[in-house]
Tab-separated table of C-alpha atoms and ligand atoms in Angstrom:
chain	number	residue	atom	x	y	z
Z	1	MET	CA	18.797	28.521	-1.126
Z	2	GLU	CA	20.328	26.176	1.406
Z	3	ILE	CA	19.843	22.497	0.599
Z	4	LYS	CA	19.640	20.247	3.642
Z	5	LEU	CA	21.245	16.911	2.841
Z	6	GLU	CA	21.535	13.597	4.608
Z	7	PRO	CA	24.688	11.700	3.663
Z	8	LEU	CA	24.538	8.466	1.659
Z	9	SER	CA	25.112	6.596	4.934
Z	10	SER	CA	21.524	7.393	5.932
Z	11	TRP	CA	20.116	5.927	2.700
Z	12	PRO	CA	18.609	2.438	2.796
Z	13	ILE	CA	21.623	1.009	0.930
Z	14	GLU	CA	24.851	-0.689	1.790
Z	15	GLN	CA	27.708	1.658	2.450
Z	16	LYS	CA	30.495	1.265	0.007
Z	17	LYS	CA	32.151	3.480	-2.510
Z	18	PRO	CA	31.484	3.600	-5.337
Z	19	VAL	CA	27.798	2.827	-4.940
Z	20	ILE	CA	26.767	0.617	-7.860
Z	21	ILE	CA	23.339	0.872	-9.455
Z	22	ALA	CA	22.798	-1.771	-12.133
Z	23	GLY	CA	19.970	-3.392	-14.006
Z	24	PRO	CA	18.279	-3.144	-17.369
Z	25	CYS	CA	17.305	0.027	-19.179
Z	26	SER	CA	13.720	-1.304	-19.240
Z	27	ALA	CA	11.784	-3.911	-17.330
Z	28	GLU	CA	10.757	-6.343	-20.072
Z	29	SER	CA	9.609	-9.556	-18.392
Z	30	GLU	CA	9.695	-11.076	-14.935
Z	31	ASP	CA	12.237	-13.602	-16.176
Z	32	GLN	CA	14.543	-10.974	-17.621
Z	33	MET	CA	14.396	-9.049	-14.318
Z	34	LEU	CA	15.021	-12.063	-12.096
Z	35	GLN	CA	17.809	-13.512	-14.223
Z	36	THR	CA	19.584	-10.145	-14.393
Z	37	ALA	CA	19.143	-9.499	-10.674
Z	38	ASN	CA	20.303	-12.970	-9.675
Z	39	ALA	CA	23.454	-12.584	-11.733
Z	40	LEU	CA	24.042	-9.193	-10.124
Z	41	THR	CA	23.986	-10.630	-6.606
Z	42	ASN	CA	27.452	-12.086	-7.346
Z	43	ILE	CA	28.810	-8.552	-7.547
Z	44	GLY	CA	27.757	-7.591	-4.043
Z	45	ASN	CA	25.098	-5.213	-2.925
Z	46	VAL	CA	24.152	-3.383	-6.071
Z	47	ILE	CA	20.995	-1.305	-6.229
Z	48	PHE	CA	18.736	-2.792	-8.881
Z	49	ARG	CA	17.483	-0.373	-11.546
Z	50	ALA	CA	14.862	-0.767	-14.270
Z	51	GLY	CA	12.654	1.692	-16.108
Z	52	VAL	CA	8.977	0.826	-16.393
Z	53	TRP	CA	7.890	4.024	-18.172
Z	54	LYS	CA	10.361	4.833	-20.931
Z	55	PRO	CA	10.624	8.349	-22.371
Z	56	ARG	CA	11.395	7.399	-25.958
Z	57	THR	CA	12.381	10.016	-28.488
Z	58	ARG	CA	9.890	8.772	-31.084
Z	59	PRO	CA	6.599	6.908	-30.780
Z	60	ASN	CA	6.137	3.314	-31.903
Z	61	SER	CA	9.179	2.124	-30.021
Z	62	PHE	CA	8.917	0.211	-26.741
Z	63	GLU	CA	7.579	2.718	-24.229
Z	64	GLY	CA	7.852	0.566	-21.141
Z	65	ILE	CA	5.893	-2.264	-19.594
Z	66	GLY	CA	4.040	-0.053	-17.098
Z	67	PRO	CA	3.108	-0.757	-13.452
Z	68	VAL	CA	3.351	-4.550	-13.731
Z	69	GLY	CA	7.123	-3.925	-13.929
Z	70	LEU	CA	6.961	-2.524	-10.412
Z	71	GLU	CA	5.507	-5.814	-9.190
Z	72	TRP	CA	8.462	-7.601	-10.807
Z	73	MET	CA	10.785	-5.159	-9.039
Z	74	ASN	CA	9.163	-6.230	-5.816
Z	75	THR	CA	9.691	-9.900	-6.609
Z	76	VAL	CA	13.353	-9.125	-7.332
Z	77	LYS	CA	13.627	-7.397	-3.985
Z	78	GLN	CA	12.070	-10.300	-2.111
Z	79	GLN	CA	14.063	-13.005	-3.863
Z	80	THR	CA	17.476	-11.308	-3.958
Z	81	GLY	CA	17.359	-8.730	-1.177
Z	82	LEU	CA	18.513	-6.058	-3.636
Z	83	LYS	CA	17.206	-2.505	-3.139
Z	84	THR	CA	15.296	-1.106	-6.104
Z	85	THR	CA	15.108	2.121	-8.074
Z	86	THR	CA	13.040	3.334	-11.019
Z	87	GLU	CA	12.311	6.514	-12.971
Z	88	VAL	CA	9.244	8.664	-12.332
Z	89	ALA	CA	8.087	11.446	-14.629
Z	90	ASN	CA	4.729	12.516	-13.199
Z	91	ALA	CA	2.528	12.370	-10.083
Z	92	LYS	CA	0.750	9.201	-11.225
Z	93	HIS	CA	4.103	7.411	-11.468
Z	94	VAL	CA	4.931	8.517	-7.932
Z	95	GLU	CA	1.668	7.066	-6.654
Z	96	GLU	CA	2.354	3.702	-8.339
Z	97	VAL	CA	5.925	3.595	-7.114
Z	98	LEU	CA	4.958	4.273	-3.507
Z	99	LYS	CA	2.260	1.572	-3.667
Z	100	ASN	CA	4.881	-0.935	-4.798
Z	101	ASP	CA	7.499	-0.233	-2.166
Z	102	ILE	CA	10.294	0.929	-4.482
Z	103	ASP	CA	13.276	2.091	-2.384
Z	104	ILE	CA	14.683	4.975	-4.434
Z	105	ILE	CA	13.363	7.033	-7.339
Z	106	TRP	CA	15.189	8.871	-10.070
Z	107	ILE	CA	14.194	11.727	-12.333
Z	108	GLY	CA	15.104	11.370	-16.010
Z	109	ALA	CA	16.950	13.940	-18.085
Z	110	ARG	CA	13.857	14.778	-20.146
Z	111	THR	CA	11.940	15.561	-16.959
Z	112	THR	CA	14.595	17.663	-15.235
Z	113	VAL	CA	14.321	20.208	-18.062
Z	114	ASN	CA	10.700	20.903	-17.147
Z	115	PRO	CA	10.056	22.792	-13.887
Z	116	PHE	CA	6.291	22.114	-14.126
Z	117	ALA	CA	6.862	18.348	-14.205
Z	118	ILE	CA	9.429	18.548	-11.396
Z	119	GLN	CA	7.066	20.589	-9.238
Z	120	GLU	CA	4.248	18.109	-9.862
Z	121	ILE	CA	6.476	15.210	-8.775
Z	122	ALA	CA	7.731	17.134	-5.752
Z	123	ASP	CA	4.163	17.948	-4.689
Z	124	ALA	CA	3.294	14.254	-4.906
Z	125	LEU	CA	6.182	13.492	-2.545
Z	126	VAL	CA	5.251	15.841	0.292
Z	127	GLY	CA	5.609	13.982	3.584
Z	128	VAL	CA	7.346	10.973	1.984
Z	129	ASP	CA	10.840	9.975	3.062
Z	130	ILE	CA	12.305	8.463	-0.086
Z	131	PRO	CA	15.704	9.110	-1.683
Z	132	VAL	CA	15.498	11.050	-4.967
Z	133	MET	CA	18.246	11.048	-7.602
Z	134	VAL	CA	18.040	13.828	-10.158
Z	135	LYS	CA	19.623	13.339	-13.563
Z	136	ASN	CA	21.070	16.349	-15.322
Z	137	PRO	CA	18.801	18.065	-17.856
Z	138	MET	CA	19.404	17.310	-21.564
Z	139	ASN	CA	21.157	20.668	-21.975
Z	140	PRO	CA	24.231	21.696	-19.959
Z	141	ASP	CA	22.393	24.139	-17.677
Z	142	VAL	CA	23.648	23.912	-14.080
Z	143	ASP	CA	20.909	26.196	-12.785
Z	144	LEU	CA	18.149	24.060	-14.239
Z	145	TRP	CA	19.684	20.968	-12.620
Z	146	LEU	CA	20.155	22.811	-9.343
Z	147	GLY	CA	16.593	24.197	-9.539
Z	148	ALA	CA	15.114	20.703	-9.812
Z	149	ILE	CA	17.075	19.569	-6.758
Z	150	GLU	CA	15.943	22.693	-4.897
Z	151	ARG	CA	12.281	21.869	-5.632
Z	152	PHE	CA	12.684	18.479	-3.907
Z	153	SER	CA	14.616	20.039	-1.062
Z	154	LYS	CA	11.852	22.612	-0.588
Z	155	ILE	CA	9.191	19.993	0.038
Z	156	GLY	CA	11.406	18.275	2.605
Z	157	ILE	CA	13.362	15.582	0.744
Z	158	THR	CA	16.798	15.337	2.347
Z	159	LYS	CA	18.115	12.145	0.760
Z	160	LEU	CA	19.131	13.692	-2.550
Z	161	ALA	CA	21.714	12.795	-5.166
Z	162	ALA	CA	22.600	13.997	-8.650
Z	163	ILE	CA	23.179	11.729	-11.641
Z	164	HIS	CA	25.463	12.928	-14.407
Z	165	ARG	CA	24.374	11.328	-17.735
Z	166	GLY	CA	25.891	13.744	-20.225
Z	167	PHE	CA	24.308	16.307	-22.547
Z	168	PHE	CA	22.673	16.139	-25.927
Z	169	SER	CA	24.787	17.671	-28.654
Z	170	TYR	CA	23.788	17.778	-32.292
Z	171	GLY	CA	26.126	15.671	-34.383
Z	172	SER	CA	28.169	14.286	-31.475
Z	173	VAL	CA	30.205	11.370	-32.798
Z	174	LYS	CA	32.154	9.785	-29.980
Z	175	TYR	CA	29.537	9.951	-27.245
Z	176	ARG	CA	25.778	9.630	-27.329
Z	177	ASN	CA	25.697	12.469	-24.799
Z	178	ILE	CA	28.850	14.512	-24.351
Z	179	PRO	CA	30.070	14.418	-20.747
Z	180	GLN	CA	31.047	18.080	-20.157
Z	181	TRP	CA	32.422	16.991	-16.784
Z	182	GLN	CA	32.823	20.592	-15.665
Z	183	VAL	CA	29.022	20.946	-15.410
Z	184	ALA	CA	28.845	18.119	-12.849
Z	185	VAL	CA	31.869	19.477	-11.015
Z	186	GLU	CA	30.186	22.892	-10.870
Z	187	LEU	CA	26.986	21.375	-9.438
Z	188	LYS	CA	29.088	19.650	-6.768
Z	189	ARG	CA	30.617	23.011	-5.938
Z	190	ARG	CA	27.210	24.705	-5.754
Z	191	ILE	CA	25.646	22.018	-3.507
Z	192	LYS	CA	28.244	21.094	-0.920
Z	193	GLY	CA	28.098	17.408	-0.118
Z	194	ILE	CA	25.634	16.328	-2.833
Z	195	PRO	CA	26.316	12.684	-3.696
Z	196	MET	CA	27.214	12.516	-7.388
Z	197	ILE	CA	26.534	9.384	-9.427
Z	198	CYS	CA	27.745	8.940	-13.004
Z	199	ASP	CA	25.667	7.138	-15.634
Z	200	PRO	CA	28.342	6.008	-18.122
Z	201	SER	CA	25.762	4.082	-20.173
Z	202	HIS	CA	23.837	7.125	-21.385
Z	203	ILE	CA	27.028	9.159	-21.837
Z	204	ALA	CA	28.710	6.426	-23.865
Z	205	GLY	CA	25.803	5.110	-25.916
Z	206	LYS	CA	27.981	2.140	-26.817
Z	207	ARG	CA	29.239	-0.558	-24.485
Z	208	GLU	CA	32.900	-0.291	-25.540
Z	209	LEU	CA	33.186	3.160	-23.945
Z	210	ILE	CA	31.637	2.335	-20.572
Z	211	ARG	CA	34.876	1.312	-18.933
Z	212	GLU	CA	36.758	4.546	-19.714
Z	213	VAL	CA	33.836	6.794	-18.774
Z	214	SER	CA	33.438	4.923	-15.469
Z	215	GLN	CA	37.120	5.303	-14.656
Z	216	LYS	CA	37.010	9.004	-15.442
Z	217	ALA	CA	34.061	9.484	-13.060
Z	218	ILE	CA	35.880	7.636	-10.291
Z	219	ASP	CA	38.992	9.739	-10.912
Z	220	LEU	CA	36.802	12.810	-10.400
Z	221	ASN	CA	35.741	11.390	-7.026
Z	222	PHE	CA	32.157	10.558	-8.001
Z	223	ASP	CA	30.269	8.593	-5.348
Z	224	GLY	CA	28.765	5.961	-7.577
Z	225	LEU	CA	27.968	4.544	-10.996
Z	226	MET	CA	24.666	3.660	-12.641
Z	227	ILE	CA	25.340	1.146	-15.401
Z	228	GLU	CA	22.649	-0.434	-17.580
Z	229	THR	CA	23.006	-4.193	-17.283
Z	230	HIS	CA	20.877	-6.769	-19.072
Z	231	ILE	CA	21.045	-10.552	-18.933
Z	232	ASN	CA	20.984	-10.580	-22.739
Z	233	PRO	CA	21.852	-7.113	-24.110
Z	234	GLU	CA	21.484	-8.166	-27.751
Z	235	LYS	CA	17.792	-8.838	-27.118
Z	236	ALA	CA	17.119	-5.638	-25.152
Z	237	LEU	CA	13.993	-3.696	-26.132
Z	238	SER	CA	15.653	-0.314	-25.479
Z	239	ASP	CA	19.221	1.043	-25.446
Z	240	LYS	CA	20.604	-2.211	-26.802
Z	241	ALA	CA	23.999	-0.875	-27.919
Z	242	GLN	CA	24.944	0.475	-24.508
Z	243	GLN	CA	23.825	-2.363	-22.238
Z	244	ILE	CA	26.305	-4.910	-20.910
Z	245	ASN	CA	25.745	-8.252	-19.226
Z	246	PRO	CA	26.400	-8.828	-15.500
Z	247	HIS	CA	29.646	-10.634	-16.295
Z	248	GLU	CA	30.984	-7.618	-18.245
Z	249	LEU	CA	29.903	-5.318	-15.427
Z	250	ASN	CA	31.855	-7.413	-12.980
Z	251	SER	CA	34.954	-7.211	-15.153
Z	252	ILE	CA	34.686	-3.411	-15.430
Z	253	LEU	CA	34.270	-3.045	-11.673
Z	254	GLU	CA	37.161	-5.361	-10.888
Z	255	LYS	CA	39.531	-3.324	-13.049
Z	256	LEU	CA	38.324	0.047	-11.771
Z	257	VAL	CA	41.120	1.942	-10.030
Z	258	VAL	CA	39.661	3.717	-7.017
Z	259	ARG	CA	42.050	6.375	-5.790
Z	260	GLN	CA	41.813	7.934	-2.359
Z	261	LYS	CA	40.981	11.576	-1.878
Z	262	SER	CA	43.849	11.940	0.575
Z	263	THR	CA	46.446	9.803	2.307
Z	264	ASP	CA	48.443	9.714	5.538
Z	265	ASN	CA	51.707	9.230	3.641
Z	266	GLU	CA	53.872	12.085	4.957
Z	267	LYS	CA	56.217	12.275	2.003
Z	268	PHE	CA	53.250	12.644	-0.347
Z	269	THR	CA	51.619	15.270	1.868
Z	270	SER	CA	54.715	17.427	2.147
Z	271	SER	CA	55.555	17.228	-1.550
Z	272	LEU	CA	51.945	18.102	-2.382
Z	273	GLN	CA	52.135	21.056	-0.032
Z	274	GLY	CA	55.319	22.252	-1.717
Z	275	LEU	CA	53.792	22.018	-5.161
Z	276	ARG	CA	50.624	23.789	-4.024
Z	277	THR	CA	52.695	26.648	-2.628
Z	278	GLN	CA	54.309	26.966	-6.042
Z	279	ILE	CA	50.880	27.082	-7.687
Z	280	ASP	CA	49.747	29.778	-5.247
Z	281	ASP	CA	52.856	31.852	-5.987
Z	282	LEU	CA	52.484	31.461	-9.734
Z	283	ASP	CA	48.798	32.413	-9.567
Z	284	SER	CA	49.636	35.607	-7.734
Z	285	GLU	CA	52.266	36.412	-10.377
Z	286	LEU	CA	49.706	35.745	-13.102
Z	287	LEU	CA	47.189	38.061	-11.442
Z	288	GLU	CA	49.809	40.768	-10.924
Z	289	VAL	CA	50.693	40.652	-14.643
Z	290	LEU	CA	47.010	40.733	-15.594
Z	291	LYS	CA	46.451	43.765	-13.397
Z	292	ARG	CA	49.355	45.554	-15.111
Z	293	ARG	CA	48.053	44.578	-18.533
Z	294	MET	CA	44.615	45.995	-17.730
Z	295	ASN	CA	46.187	49.242	-16.535
Z	296	VAL	CA	47.951	49.574	-19.883
Z	297	ALA	CA	44.684	48.816	-21.684
Z	298	GLU	CA	43.080	51.713	-19.807
Z	299	LEU	CA	45.883	54.058	-20.882
Z	300	ILE	CA	45.272	52.990	-24.477
Z	301	GLY	CA	41.567	53.663	-23.929
Z	302	GLN	CA	42.386	57.172	-22.700
Z	303	ASN	CA	44.534	57.731	-25.763
Z	304	LYS	CA	41.831	56.518	-28.142
Z	305	LYS	CA	39.277	58.701	-26.400
Z	306	GLU	CA	41.384	61.838	-26.766
Z	307	ASN	CA	41.904	61.086	-30.443
Z	308	GLY	CA	38.358	59.941	-31.256
Z	309	VAL	CA	39.432	56.426	-32.287
Z	310	THR	CA	37.269	53.250	-31.916
Z	311	ILE	CA	38.014	50.731	-29.187
Z	312	LEU	CA	37.980	47.585	-31.298
Z	313	GLN	CA	40.815	47.414	-33.809
Z	314	THR	CA	40.145	44.147	-35.641
Z	315	ASP	CA	43.534	43.937	-37.383
Z	316	ARG	CA	45.452	44.371	-34.184
Z	317	TRP	CA	43.270	41.792	-32.404
Z	318	SER	CA	43.775	39.207	-35.179
Z	319	LYS	CA	47.535	39.745	-35.014
Z	320	ILE	CA	47.595	39.321	-31.229
Z	321	LEU	CA	45.554	36.139	-31.462
Z	322	GLU	CA	47.742	34.651	-34.180
Z	323	ASN	CA	51.017	35.588	-32.540
Z	324	ARG	CA	50.105	34.451	-29.000
Z	325	ILE	CA	48.679	31.129	-30.215
Z	326	LYS	CA	51.984	30.512	-31.991
Z	327	ILE	CA	53.990	31.252	-28.844
Z	328	GLY	CA	51.530	29.215	-26.771
Z	329	GLY	CA	52.151	26.272	-29.078
Z	330	LYS	CA	55.857	26.406	-28.252
Z	331	TYR	CA	54.945	26.269	-24.543
Z	332	ASN	CA	52.700	23.266	-25.110
Z	333	LEU	CA	49.532	25.308	-24.531
Z	334	SER	CA	46.786	24.096	-26.843
Z	335	GLU	CA	45.211	26.366	-29.433
Z	336	GLU	CA	41.810	25.837	-27.813
Z	337	PHE	CA	43.089	26.945	-24.428
Z	338	MET	CA	44.980	29.943	-25.849
Z	339	THR	CA	41.936	31.095	-27.805
Z	340	LYS	CA	39.656	30.922	-24.761
Z	341	LEU	CA	42.209	32.655	-22.546
Z	342	LEU	CA	42.952	35.454	-25.014
Z	343	LYS	CA	39.273	36.049	-25.717
Z	344	ALA	CA	38.571	36.413	-21.996
Z	345	ILE	CA	41.477	38.840	-21.527
Z	346	HIS	CA	40.528	40.797	-24.630
Z	347	GLN	CA	36.909	41.108	-23.480
Z	348	GLU	CA	38.012	42.442	-20.095
Z	349	SER	CA	40.298	44.981	-21.834
Z	350	ILE	CA	37.395	46.142	-23.990
Z	351	ASN	CA	35.219	46.519	-20.894
Z	352	ARG	CA	37.893	48.643	-19.231
Z	353	GLN	CA	38.334	50.815	-22.300
Z	354	THR	CA	34.579	51.230	-22.687
Z	355	LYS	CA	34.443	52.465	-19.122
Z	356	VAL	CA	37.236	54.977	-19.812
Z	357	MET	CA	35.443	56.183	-22.978
Z	358	ASN	CA	32.197	56.696	-21.127
Z	359	ASP	CA	33.742	58.455	-18.120
Z	360	LYS	CA	32.904	62.115	-18.117
G	1	PEP	C1	17.372	5.644	-18.393
G	1	PEP	O1	18.055	5.711	-17.363
G	1	PEP	O2	17.051	4.594	-18.947
G	1	PEP	C2	16.997	6.915	-19.052
G	1	PEP	C3	15.909	7.034	-19.800
G	1	PEP	O3	17.899	7.857	-18.850
G	1	PEP	P1	18.008	9.418	-19.257
G	1	PEP	O4	16.882	10.099	-18.551
G	1	PEP	O5	19.352	9.756	-18.698
G	1	PEP	O6	17.954	9.504	-20.738
G	2	MN	MN1	18.315	3.651	-21.019
């Protein structure tokens, strides 16, 4: 379905790129909120985030302060002028948030996975003009992410953004949630013009990695960053290891290299054009070779058919794989890439041969 979008410039926020959303994982006390927010005003117009209902993996951990946190958000807004955002996970949350004048809402990863919950939240938002940011689901399913955004679009929300926060993976070591950047890039391709925010905190899971994940997102032309920031991270009641203080946030943002999407520099433009022409030519050569290879595969299929031989010859396939990976290595093509490429080509050959076999 077509998703009608208003650009970020129509959101009630200051226009700059990247948009910065910062603030604690959880609202803990009015003091903690005000001290964090005040320190953030030095950075410029950040959007202030805090969760008041926390979807914790296991019970008996801090599950959020509840609606009183929204009143603190409001105090922050009045005292600092910062815009505010919080997570909602059901219709009751929406009602509380609207009562307390929160500027933007976001949907958490554990909610995006559930179409019933998303529909309930969407229904509670009918007729309301509030920006909605939708985090990716826990699992790398572009359609599920897209579907949630479509449900908000369907009830008339036009200020929509996506937040990429990585994906749960059993036994992941480096990241708390592995980024799988291609999933976010694919969503951007499927919804033209959707603002894309990265949440390096929940991807990283540890503060030391936040800088590199942020830079990567900016290199991929993301529109903004949501970074958990706490006046005293060591004392945080949730997500302690990944929160940074406002000073550290400032240092990360100052060192961020923001590259342009394009430039007027003529020399750059013409050299880029030249290189792109080369890529186009090489791609057409690649496709031509693939077409010829598939034609040969069909001839083999014909041969096998006439002689009553099976399509899949495991020995031959193992030899091809081994030999091509070795050659690929000499060309600086990684084993992972070669394996994926060869498997895709092999599958297409099998499909062609199957078709030949089945042809009357
Ligand atoms: C959060 O932003 O604090 C949060 C709970 O995030 P996620 O839904 O990405 O886990
Ligand atoms: Mn968190």
